[in-house]
Coordinates of C-alpha atoms in Angstrom, one line a residue:
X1 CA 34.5 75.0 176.0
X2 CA 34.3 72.6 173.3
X3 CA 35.0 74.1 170.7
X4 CA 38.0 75.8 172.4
X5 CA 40.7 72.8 171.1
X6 CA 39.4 73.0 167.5
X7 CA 40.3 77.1 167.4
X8 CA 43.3 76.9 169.2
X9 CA 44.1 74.4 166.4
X10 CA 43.2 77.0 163.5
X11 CA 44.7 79.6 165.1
X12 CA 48.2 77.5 165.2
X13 CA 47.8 76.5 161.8
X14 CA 46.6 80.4 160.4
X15 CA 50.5 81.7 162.3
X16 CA 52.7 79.0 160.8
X17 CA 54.9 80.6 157.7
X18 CA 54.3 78.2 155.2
X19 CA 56.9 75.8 154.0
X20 CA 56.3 74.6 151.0
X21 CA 56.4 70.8 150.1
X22 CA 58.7 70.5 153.8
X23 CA 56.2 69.4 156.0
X24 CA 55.4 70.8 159.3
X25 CA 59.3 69.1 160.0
X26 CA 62.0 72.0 159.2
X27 CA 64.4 70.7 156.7
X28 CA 68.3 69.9 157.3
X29 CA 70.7 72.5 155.9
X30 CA 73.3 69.7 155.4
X31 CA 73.9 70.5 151.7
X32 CA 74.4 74.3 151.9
X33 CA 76.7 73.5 155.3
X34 CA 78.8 71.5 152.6
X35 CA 78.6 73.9 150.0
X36 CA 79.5 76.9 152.4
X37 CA 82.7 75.0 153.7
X38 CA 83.8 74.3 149.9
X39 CA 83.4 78.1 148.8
X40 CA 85.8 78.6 151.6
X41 CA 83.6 79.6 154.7
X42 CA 83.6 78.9 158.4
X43 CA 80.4 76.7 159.4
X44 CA 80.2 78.4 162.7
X45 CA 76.7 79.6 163.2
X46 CA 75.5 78.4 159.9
X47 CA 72.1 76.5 160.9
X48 CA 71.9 72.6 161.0
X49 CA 68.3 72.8 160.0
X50 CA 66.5 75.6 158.5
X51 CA 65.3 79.3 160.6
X52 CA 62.9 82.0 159.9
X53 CA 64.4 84.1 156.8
X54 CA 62.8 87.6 158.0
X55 CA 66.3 88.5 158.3
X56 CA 67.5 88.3 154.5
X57 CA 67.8 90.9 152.7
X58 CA 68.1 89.3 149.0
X59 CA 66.7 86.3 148.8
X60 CA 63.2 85.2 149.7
X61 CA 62.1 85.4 153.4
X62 CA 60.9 82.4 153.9
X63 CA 62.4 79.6 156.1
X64 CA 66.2 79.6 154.6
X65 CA 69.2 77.8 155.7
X66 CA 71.1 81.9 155.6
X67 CA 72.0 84.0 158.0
X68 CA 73.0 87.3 157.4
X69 CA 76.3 86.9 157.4
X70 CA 76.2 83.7 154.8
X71 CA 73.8 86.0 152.4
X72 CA 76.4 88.6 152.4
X73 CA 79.3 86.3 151.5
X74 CA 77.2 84.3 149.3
X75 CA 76.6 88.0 147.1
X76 CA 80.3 88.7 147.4
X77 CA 81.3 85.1 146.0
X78 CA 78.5 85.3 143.2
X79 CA 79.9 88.6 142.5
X80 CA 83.3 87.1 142.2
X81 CA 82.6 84.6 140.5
X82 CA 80.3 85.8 137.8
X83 CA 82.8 88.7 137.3
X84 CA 85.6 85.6 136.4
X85 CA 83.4 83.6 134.5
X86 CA 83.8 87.5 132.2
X87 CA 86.9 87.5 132.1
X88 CA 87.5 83.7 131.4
X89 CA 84.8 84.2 128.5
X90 CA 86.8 87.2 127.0
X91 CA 90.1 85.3 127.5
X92 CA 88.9 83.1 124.8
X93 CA 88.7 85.4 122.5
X94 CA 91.5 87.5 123.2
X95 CA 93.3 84.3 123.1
X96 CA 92.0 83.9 119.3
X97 CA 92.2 87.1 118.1
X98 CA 95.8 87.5 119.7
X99 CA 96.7 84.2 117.7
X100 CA 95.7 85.8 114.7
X101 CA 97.5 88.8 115.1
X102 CA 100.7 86.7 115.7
X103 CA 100.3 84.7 112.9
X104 CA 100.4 87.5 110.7
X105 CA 102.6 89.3 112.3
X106 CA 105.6 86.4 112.1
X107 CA 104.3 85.6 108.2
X108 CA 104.6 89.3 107.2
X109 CA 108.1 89.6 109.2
X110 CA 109.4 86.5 107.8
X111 CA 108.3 87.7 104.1
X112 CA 110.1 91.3 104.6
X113 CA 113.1 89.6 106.2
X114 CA 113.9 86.9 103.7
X115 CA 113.8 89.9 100.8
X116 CA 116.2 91.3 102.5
X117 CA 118.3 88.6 103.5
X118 CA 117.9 87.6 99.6
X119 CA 119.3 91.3 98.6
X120 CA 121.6 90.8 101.1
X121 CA 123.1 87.5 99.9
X122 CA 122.9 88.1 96.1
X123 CA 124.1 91.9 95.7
X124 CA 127.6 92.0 96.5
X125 CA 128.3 89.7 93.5
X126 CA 125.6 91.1 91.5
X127 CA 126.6 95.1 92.0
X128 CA 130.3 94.7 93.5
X129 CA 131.3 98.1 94.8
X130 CA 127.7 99.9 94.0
X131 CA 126.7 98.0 96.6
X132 CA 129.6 97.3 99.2
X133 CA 129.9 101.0 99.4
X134 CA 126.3 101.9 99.9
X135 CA 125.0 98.9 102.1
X136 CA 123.5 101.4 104.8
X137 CA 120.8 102.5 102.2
X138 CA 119.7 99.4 101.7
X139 CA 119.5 98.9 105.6
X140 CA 117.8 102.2 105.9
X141 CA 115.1 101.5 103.3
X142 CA 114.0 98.0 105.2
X143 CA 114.5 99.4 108.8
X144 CA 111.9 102.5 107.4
X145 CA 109.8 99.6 106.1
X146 CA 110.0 97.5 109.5
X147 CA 108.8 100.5 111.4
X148 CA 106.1 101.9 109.5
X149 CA 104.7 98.3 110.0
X150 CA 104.8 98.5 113.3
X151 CA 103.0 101.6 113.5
X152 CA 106.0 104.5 113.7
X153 CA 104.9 108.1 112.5
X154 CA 106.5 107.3 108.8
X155 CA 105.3 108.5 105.9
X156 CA 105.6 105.8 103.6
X157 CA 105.9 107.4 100.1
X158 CA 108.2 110.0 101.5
X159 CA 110.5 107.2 102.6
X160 CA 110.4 105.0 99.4
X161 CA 111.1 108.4 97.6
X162 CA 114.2 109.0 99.9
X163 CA 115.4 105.6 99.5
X164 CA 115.6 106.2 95.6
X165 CA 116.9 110.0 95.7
X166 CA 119.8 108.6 97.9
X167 CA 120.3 105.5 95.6
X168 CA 120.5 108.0 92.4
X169 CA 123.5 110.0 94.2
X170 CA 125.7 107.5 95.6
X171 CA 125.0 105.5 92.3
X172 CA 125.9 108.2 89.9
X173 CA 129.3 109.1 91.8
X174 CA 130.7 105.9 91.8
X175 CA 129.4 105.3 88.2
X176 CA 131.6 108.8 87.7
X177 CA 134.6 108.5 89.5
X178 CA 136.6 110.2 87.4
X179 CA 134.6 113.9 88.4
X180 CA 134.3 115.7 91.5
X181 CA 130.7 115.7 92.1
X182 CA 129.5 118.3 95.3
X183 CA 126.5 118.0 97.5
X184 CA 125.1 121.1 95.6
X185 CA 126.2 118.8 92.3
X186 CA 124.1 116.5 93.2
X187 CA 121.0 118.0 94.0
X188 CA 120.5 119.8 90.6
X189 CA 121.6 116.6 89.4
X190 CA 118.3 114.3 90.9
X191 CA 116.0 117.4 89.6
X192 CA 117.3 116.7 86.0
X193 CA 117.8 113.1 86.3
X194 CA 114.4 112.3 87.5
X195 CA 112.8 113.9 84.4
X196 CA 114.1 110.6 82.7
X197 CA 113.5 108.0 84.8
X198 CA 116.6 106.7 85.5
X199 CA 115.2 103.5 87.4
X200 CA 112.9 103.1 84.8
X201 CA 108.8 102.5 86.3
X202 CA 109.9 100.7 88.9
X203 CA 110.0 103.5 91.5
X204 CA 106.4 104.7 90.8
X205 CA 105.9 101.4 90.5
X206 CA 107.0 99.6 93.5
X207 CA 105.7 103.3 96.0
X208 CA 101.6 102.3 94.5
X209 CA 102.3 98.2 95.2
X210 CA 104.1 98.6 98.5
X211 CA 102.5 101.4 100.4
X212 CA 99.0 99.7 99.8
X213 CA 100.3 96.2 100.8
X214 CA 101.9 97.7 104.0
X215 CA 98.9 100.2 104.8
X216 CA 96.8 97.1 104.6
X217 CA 99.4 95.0 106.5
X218 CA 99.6 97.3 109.1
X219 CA 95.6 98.3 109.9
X220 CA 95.1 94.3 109.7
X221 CA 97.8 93.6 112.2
X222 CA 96.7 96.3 114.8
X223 CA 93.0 94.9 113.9
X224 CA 93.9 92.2 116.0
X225 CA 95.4 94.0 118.7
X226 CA 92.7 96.3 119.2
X227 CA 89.9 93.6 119.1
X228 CA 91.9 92.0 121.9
X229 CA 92.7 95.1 124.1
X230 CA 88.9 96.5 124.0
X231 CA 87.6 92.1 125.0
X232 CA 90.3 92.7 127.9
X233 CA 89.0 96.3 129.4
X234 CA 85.4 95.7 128.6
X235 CA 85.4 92.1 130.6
X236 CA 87.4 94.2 133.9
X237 CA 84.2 96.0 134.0
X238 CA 82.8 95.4 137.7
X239 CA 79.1 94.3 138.2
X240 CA 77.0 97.1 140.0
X241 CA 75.4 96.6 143.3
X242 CA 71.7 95.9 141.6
X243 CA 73.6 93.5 139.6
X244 CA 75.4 92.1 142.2
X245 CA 72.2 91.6 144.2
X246 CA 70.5 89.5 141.1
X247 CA 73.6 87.2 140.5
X248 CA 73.1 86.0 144.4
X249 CA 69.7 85.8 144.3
X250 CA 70.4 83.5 140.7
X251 CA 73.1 81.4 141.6
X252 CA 72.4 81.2 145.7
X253 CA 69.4 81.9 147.1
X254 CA 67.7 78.2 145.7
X255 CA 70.8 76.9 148.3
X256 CA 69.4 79.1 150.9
X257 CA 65.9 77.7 150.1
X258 CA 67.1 74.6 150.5
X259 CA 66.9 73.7 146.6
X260 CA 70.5 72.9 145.8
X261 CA 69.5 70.8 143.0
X262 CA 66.8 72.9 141.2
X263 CA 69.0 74.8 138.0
X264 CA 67.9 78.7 137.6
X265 CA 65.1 78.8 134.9
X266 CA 66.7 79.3 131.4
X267 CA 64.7 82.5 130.9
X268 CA 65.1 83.6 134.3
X269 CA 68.9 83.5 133.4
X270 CA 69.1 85.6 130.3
X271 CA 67.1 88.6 131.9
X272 CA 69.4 88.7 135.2
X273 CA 72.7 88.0 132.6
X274 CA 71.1 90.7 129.8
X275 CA 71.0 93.1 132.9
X276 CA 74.2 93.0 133.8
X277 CA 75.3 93.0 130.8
X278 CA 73.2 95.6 129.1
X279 CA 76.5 98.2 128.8
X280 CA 78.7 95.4 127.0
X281 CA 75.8 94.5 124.5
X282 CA 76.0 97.9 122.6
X283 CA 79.2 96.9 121.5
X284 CA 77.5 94.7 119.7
X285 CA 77.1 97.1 116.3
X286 CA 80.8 98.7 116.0
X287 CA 82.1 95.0 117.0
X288 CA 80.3 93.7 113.9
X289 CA 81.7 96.5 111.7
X290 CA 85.6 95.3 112.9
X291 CA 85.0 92.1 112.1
X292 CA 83.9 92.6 108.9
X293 CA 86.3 95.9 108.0
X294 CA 89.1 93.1 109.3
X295 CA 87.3 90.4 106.6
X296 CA 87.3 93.3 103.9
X297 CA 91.1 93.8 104.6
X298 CA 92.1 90.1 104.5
X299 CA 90.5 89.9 101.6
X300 CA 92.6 92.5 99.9
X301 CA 96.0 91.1 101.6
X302 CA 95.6 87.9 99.8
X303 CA 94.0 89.4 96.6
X304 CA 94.3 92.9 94.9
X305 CA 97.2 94.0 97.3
X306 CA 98.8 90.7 96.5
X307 CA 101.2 91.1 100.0
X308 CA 103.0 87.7 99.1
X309 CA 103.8 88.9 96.0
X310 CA 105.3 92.8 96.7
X311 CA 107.0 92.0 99.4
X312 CA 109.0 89.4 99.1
X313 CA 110.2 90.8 96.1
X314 CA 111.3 94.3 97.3
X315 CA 115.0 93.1 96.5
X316 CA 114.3 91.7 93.0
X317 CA 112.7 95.4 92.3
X318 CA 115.5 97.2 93.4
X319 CA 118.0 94.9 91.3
X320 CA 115.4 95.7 88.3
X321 CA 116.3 99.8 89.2
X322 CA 119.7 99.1 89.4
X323 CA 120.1 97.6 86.0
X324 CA 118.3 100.0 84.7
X325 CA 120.2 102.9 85.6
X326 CA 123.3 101.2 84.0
X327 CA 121.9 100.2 81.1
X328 CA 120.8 104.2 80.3
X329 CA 124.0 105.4 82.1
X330 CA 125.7 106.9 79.3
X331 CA 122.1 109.2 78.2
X332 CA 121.2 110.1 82.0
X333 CA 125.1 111.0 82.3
X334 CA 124.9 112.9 79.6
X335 CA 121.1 115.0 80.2
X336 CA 122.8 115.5 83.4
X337 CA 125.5 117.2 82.3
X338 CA 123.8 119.1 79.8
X339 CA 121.6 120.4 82.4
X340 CA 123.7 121.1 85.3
X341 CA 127.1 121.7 83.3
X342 CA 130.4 119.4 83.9
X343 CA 131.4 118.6 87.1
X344 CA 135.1 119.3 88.0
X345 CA 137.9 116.4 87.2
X346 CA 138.7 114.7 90.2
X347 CA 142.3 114.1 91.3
X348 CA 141.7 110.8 92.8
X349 CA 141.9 108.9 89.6
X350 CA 139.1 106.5 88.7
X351 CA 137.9 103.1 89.6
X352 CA 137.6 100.6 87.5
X353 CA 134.6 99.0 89.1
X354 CA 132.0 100.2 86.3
X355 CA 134.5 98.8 83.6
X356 CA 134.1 95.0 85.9
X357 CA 130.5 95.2 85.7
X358 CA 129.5 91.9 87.1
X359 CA 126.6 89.4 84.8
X360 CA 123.3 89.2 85.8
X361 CA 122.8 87.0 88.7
X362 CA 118.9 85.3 88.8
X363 CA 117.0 86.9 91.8
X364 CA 114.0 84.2 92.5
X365 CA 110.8 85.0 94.7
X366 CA 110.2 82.0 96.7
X367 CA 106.2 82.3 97.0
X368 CA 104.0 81.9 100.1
X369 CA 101.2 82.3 98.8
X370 CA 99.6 79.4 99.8
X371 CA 100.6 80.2 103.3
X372 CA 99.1 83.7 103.5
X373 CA 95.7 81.7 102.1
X374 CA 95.5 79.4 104.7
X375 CA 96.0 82.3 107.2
X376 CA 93.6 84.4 105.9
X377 CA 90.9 81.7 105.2
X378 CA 91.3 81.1 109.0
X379 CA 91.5 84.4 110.3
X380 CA 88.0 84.7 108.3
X381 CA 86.7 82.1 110.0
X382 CA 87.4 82.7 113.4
X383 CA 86.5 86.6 112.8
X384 CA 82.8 85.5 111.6
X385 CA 82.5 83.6 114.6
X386 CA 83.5 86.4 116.6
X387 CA 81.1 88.6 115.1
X388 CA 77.8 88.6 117.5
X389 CA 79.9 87.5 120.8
X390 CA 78.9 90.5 122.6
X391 CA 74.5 89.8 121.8
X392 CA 75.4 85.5 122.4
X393 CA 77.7 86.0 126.0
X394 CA 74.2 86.2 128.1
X395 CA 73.1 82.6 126.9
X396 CA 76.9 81.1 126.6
X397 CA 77.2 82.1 130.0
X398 CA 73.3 81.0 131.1
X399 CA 74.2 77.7 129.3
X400 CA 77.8 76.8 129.9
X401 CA 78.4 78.8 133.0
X402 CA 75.8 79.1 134.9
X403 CA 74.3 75.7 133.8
X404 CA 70.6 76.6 133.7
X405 CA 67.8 74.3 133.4
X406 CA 65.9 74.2 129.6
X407 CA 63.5 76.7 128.3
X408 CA 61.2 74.1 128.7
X409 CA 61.6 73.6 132.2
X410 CA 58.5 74.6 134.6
X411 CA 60.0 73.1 137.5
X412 CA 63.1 75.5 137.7
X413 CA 64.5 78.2 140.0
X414 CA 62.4 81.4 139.2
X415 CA 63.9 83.4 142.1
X416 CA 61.3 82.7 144.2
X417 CA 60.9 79.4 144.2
X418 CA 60.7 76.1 142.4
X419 CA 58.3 76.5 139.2
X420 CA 57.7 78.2 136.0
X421 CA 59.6 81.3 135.3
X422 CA 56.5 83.5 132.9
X423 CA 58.2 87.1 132.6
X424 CA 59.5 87.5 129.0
X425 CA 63.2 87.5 127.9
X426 CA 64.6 91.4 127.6
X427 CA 66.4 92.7 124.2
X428 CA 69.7 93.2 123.9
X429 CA 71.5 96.6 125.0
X430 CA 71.0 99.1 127.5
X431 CA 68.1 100.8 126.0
X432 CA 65.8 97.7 126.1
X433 CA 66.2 96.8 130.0
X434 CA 64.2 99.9 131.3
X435 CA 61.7 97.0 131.9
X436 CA 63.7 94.2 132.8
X437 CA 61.9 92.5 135.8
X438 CA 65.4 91.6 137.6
X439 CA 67.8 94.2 137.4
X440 CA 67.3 97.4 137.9
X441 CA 69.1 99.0 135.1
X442 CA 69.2 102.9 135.0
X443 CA 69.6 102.8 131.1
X444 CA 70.5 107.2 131.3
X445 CA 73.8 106.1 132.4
X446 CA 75.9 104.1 130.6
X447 CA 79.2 102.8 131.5
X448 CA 81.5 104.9 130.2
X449 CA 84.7 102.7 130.0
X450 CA 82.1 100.7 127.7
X451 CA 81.6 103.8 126.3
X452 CA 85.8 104.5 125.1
X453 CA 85.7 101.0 123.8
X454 CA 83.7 102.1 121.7
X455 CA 84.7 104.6 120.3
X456 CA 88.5 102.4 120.1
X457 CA 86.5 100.3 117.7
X458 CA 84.8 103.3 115.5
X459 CA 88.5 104.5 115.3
X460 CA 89.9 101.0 114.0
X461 CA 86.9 100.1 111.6
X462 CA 87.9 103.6 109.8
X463 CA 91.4 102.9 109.8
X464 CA 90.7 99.4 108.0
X465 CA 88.3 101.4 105.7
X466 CA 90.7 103.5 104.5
X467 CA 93.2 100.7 104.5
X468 CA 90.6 98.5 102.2
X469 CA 90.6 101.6 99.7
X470 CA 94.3 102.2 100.1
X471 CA 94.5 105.3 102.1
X472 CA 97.2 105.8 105.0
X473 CA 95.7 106.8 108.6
X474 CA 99.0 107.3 111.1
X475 CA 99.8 105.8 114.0
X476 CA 100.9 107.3 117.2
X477 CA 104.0 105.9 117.6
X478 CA 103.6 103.9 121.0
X479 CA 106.5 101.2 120.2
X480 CA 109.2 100.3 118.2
X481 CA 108.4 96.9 118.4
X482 CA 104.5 96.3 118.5
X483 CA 104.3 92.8 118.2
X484 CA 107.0 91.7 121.7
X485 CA 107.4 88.2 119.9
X486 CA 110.7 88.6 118.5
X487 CA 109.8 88.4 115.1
X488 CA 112.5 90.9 113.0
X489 CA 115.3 90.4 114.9
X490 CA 117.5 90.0 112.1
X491 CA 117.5 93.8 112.2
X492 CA 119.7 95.1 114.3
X493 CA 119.0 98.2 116.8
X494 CA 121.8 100.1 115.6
X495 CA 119.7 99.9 111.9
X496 CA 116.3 99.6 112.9
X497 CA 116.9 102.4 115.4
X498 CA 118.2 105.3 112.8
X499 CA 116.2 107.6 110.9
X500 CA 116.8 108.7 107.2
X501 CA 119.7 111.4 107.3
X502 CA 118.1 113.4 104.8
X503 CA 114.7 114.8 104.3
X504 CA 113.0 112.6 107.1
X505 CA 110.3 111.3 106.1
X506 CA 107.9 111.9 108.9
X507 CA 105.0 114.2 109.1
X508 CA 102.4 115.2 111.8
X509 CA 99.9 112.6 111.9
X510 CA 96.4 112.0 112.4
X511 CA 97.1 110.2 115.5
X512 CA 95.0 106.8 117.1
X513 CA 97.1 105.3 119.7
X514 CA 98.0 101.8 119.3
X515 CA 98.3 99.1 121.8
X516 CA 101.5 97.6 122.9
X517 CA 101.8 93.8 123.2
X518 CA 104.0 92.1 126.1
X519 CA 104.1 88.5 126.9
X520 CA 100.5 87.8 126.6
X521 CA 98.5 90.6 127.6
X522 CA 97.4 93.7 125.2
X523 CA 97.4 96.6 127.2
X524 CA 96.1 99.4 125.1
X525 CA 96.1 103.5 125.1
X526 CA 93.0 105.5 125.3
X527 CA 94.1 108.9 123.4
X528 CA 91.9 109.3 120.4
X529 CA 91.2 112.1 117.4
X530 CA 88.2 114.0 116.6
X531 CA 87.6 112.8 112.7
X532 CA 88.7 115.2 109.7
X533 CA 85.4 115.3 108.8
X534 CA 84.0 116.7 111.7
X535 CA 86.2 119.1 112.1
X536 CA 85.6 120.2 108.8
X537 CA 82.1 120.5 109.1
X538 CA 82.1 122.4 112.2
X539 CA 84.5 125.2 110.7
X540 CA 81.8 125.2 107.7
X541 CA 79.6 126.4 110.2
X542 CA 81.3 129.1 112.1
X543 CA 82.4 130.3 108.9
X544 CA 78.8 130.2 107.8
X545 CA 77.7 132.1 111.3
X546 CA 80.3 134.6 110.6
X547 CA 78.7 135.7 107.4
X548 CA 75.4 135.7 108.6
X549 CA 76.2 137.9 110.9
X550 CA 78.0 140.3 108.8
X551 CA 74.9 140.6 106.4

């Protein structure tokens, strides 16, 4: 009977859940009460002191200050919250890469509008009636040259080419007024009359210059865009249930274990965080490749393309043609005439505008250079900063967010408990979390909203590739007005609206949707085109098939 006290005493000690450095005193739950009631919770039936944790289903089971009910709203807030802190973290860089876009946008506007405010201004006294009587081809050419930039189906070269085959005929009738010239006149007379160059170089000119300055204009303004709209779908992405479940047991469960001041272990962290995020990481490679392409282009806008330079001198070019053509009037007249046989006398009588040929007037080229410098030496900043955001989110958010302890740290939240945290820190992507020790990642599905985005960026990197080597890739046209800022108002809708009467210059095009822009947001389209080259080289091998089996 002696010993009976000693084993009862063993026996009460061997069937006590250990708790940890509490003593055999339960601990209050006072902070986690406090915390519960500032996440927005009832503290009804939320334990004063701490209860057997058998009952959770996330976080450790030993004694906790959880219920159920509190581990289930806790996952639902960390959830919540986690997916915001996402979304806040890709606001900042839409929020640059949209500046950038805007930037551009209003310096490139401001450049085409001031040419043609210049023409505008200077012409009537330069050119009289040649140009009173044909303002709308003027109009025409810069309201073709507004919507290409903004991504319309235009073909650019057919649209310069218009602009000058229209110029030519209204030019040569009022520099003839004495004839009756016909429509069908006119059209043998642009075939004869363009064997001689009647503008001189500067058509051929001005088509090479201009159409690789806007090609490059355009891809790097819907660079931008793009960057932006893929950030904004990619952080919408929700968290998975396994994720879920390892965001809680991150962020909450040390509260539950009455640890509200022990930070998550650093490393602990990055493996939840790279598990979650495993999809979003393999952006990682085509998101590099923007950047750069976006680099490449900027670099050609303020250098070989020389944008400053062609466009805000459009009007001066066009004077250039003008004076030109009346300067070789009398030989072009002449060839003309020779070729297509002389027009009928008109009974109109003649105007004796050509005979009041105004003087030269000095067309100047106010430069902004040093403006489109500064905005491309930013824009190449901010876009090599942007360059490994995807692979640097999980420790910007494990740092900044999430405010884990140091690597350093072995007295840290490991998910069990205060201590070290010894399992090693995953790669980056889906492919390397098949192991990760807190997620469960099934790396044979990928996301495939993730998985559009992209293939959005694959399409934009070629787009700026071609642009970098001066090659045109169209647009679907998904707006009139791509940028929503207000930038080109000074062309009105009754202009900027119309199409080119004659021979439009529109073709079918290899189509990428583009995204539109309102207020703030960049909302983007999904439609997308298999490349030329693949198409290609799968008719290569039917058409090899075929002849296989014919032999």
């Amino acid at each position: 009977m002696r010993f009976f006290p000693w084993g009862f005493w063993l026996l009460c000690v061997a069937s006590s859940p250990a708790r940890g450095d509490s003593g055999s005193k339960a601990r209050s739950c006072a902070e986690v009460r406090q915390l519960y009631g500032a996440k927005g919770f009832s503290l009804s039936g939320v334990p004063q002191a701490e209860i057997s944790g058998e009952h959770l289903r996330i976080c450790p089971q030993g004694y906790t200050c959880c219920t159920s009910e509190m581990e289930e709203n806790f996952a639902n807030k960390s959830r919540g919250e986690f997916e915001a802190m996402m979304k806040e973290a890709g606001r900042s860089v839409q929020t640059i890469l949209t500046a950038q876009y805007r930037s551009f946008d209003s310096y490139f506007q401001d450049l085409l509008n001031k040419s043609e405010k210049a023409l505008y201004d200077a012409f009537p006294s330069l050119y009289g009636e040649l140009y009173t009587q044909n303002m709308k081809v003027f109009k025409d050419l810069y309201s073709e040259l507004r919507r290409y930039y903004r991504g319309s189906n235009i073909n650019l070269e057919e649209a310069l080419n218009e602009f000058w085959t229209r110029l030519l005929e209204r030019l040569f009738k009022l520099m003839n007024p004495q004839y009756h010239i016909t429509d069908e006149y006119l059209d043998c007379m642009v075939k004869h009359a363009e064997q001689h160059k009647p503008f001189g170089e500067v058509p051929r000119d001005l088509k090479v210059k201009a159409t690789r300055a806007f090609i490059a204009a355009r891809s790097y303004a819907q660079g931008f865009l793009v960057g932006s709209d893929v950030v904004k779908k990619v952080s919408q992405v929700s968290l998975s249930h396994e994720c879920t479940r390892a965001v809680m047991k991150l962020m909450y469960c040390p509260h539950c274990r009455g640890m509200s001041s022990v930070k998550p272990c650093s490393n602990y962290c990055l493996n939840v965080v790279k598990g979650c995020l495993a999809n979003q990481a393999d952006l990682n490679t085509e998101w590099k490749y923007l950047m750069d392409s976006l680099v490449g282009v900027a670099d050609r806008i303020d250098g070989p393309y020389n944008v400053d330079m062609v466009i805000g001198t459009i009007h001066m070019r066009i004077s250039e043609a003008i004076s030109n053509l009346q300067e070789n009037k009398d030989s072009i007249t002449a060839k003309v005439f020779q070729g297509c046989g002389n027009p009928k006398i008109s009974t109109k009588g003649s105007s004796s505008e050509d005979k009041k040929r105004r003087g030269k007037v000095a067309l100047e080229a106010k430069s902004s250079a040093t403006a489109l410098e500064m905005l491309v030496l930013d824009a190449k900043g901010n876009l090599t900063a942007l360059k490994s955001y995807w692979v640097t989110l999980p420790s910007v958010l494990c740092s900044k967010r999430v405010m884990a302890s140091s690597a350093a740290d072995d007295k840290c939240w490991n998910g069990m408990t205060k201590g070290s945290y010894l399992p090693e820190v995953m790669g980056d992507g889906l492919a390397n979390q098949i192991n990760n020790p807190e997620v469960e990642v099934d790396i044979t599905k990928p996301d495939m909203t993730i998985r559009q985005q992209i293939m959005q960026l694959k399409i934009m990197t070629n787009r700026l590739g071609n642009a970098n080597i001066g090659n045109d890739v169209d647009f679907q046209d998904a707006s009139d007005d791509m940028s929503g800022s207000g930038s080109g108002d000074s062309c009105p809708d009754d202009v900027c609206g119309k199409r080119l009467s004659k021979s439009p210059s529109t073709r079918q095009p290899e189509t990428h949707a583009i995204p539109k822009q309102s207020g703030h947001g960049v909302s983007g389209a999904s439609s997308r085109s298999v490349p030329s080259a693949f198409l290609l080289l799968l008719l290569s091998a039917a058409f090899i098939a075929v002849q296989h089996v014919r032999r």
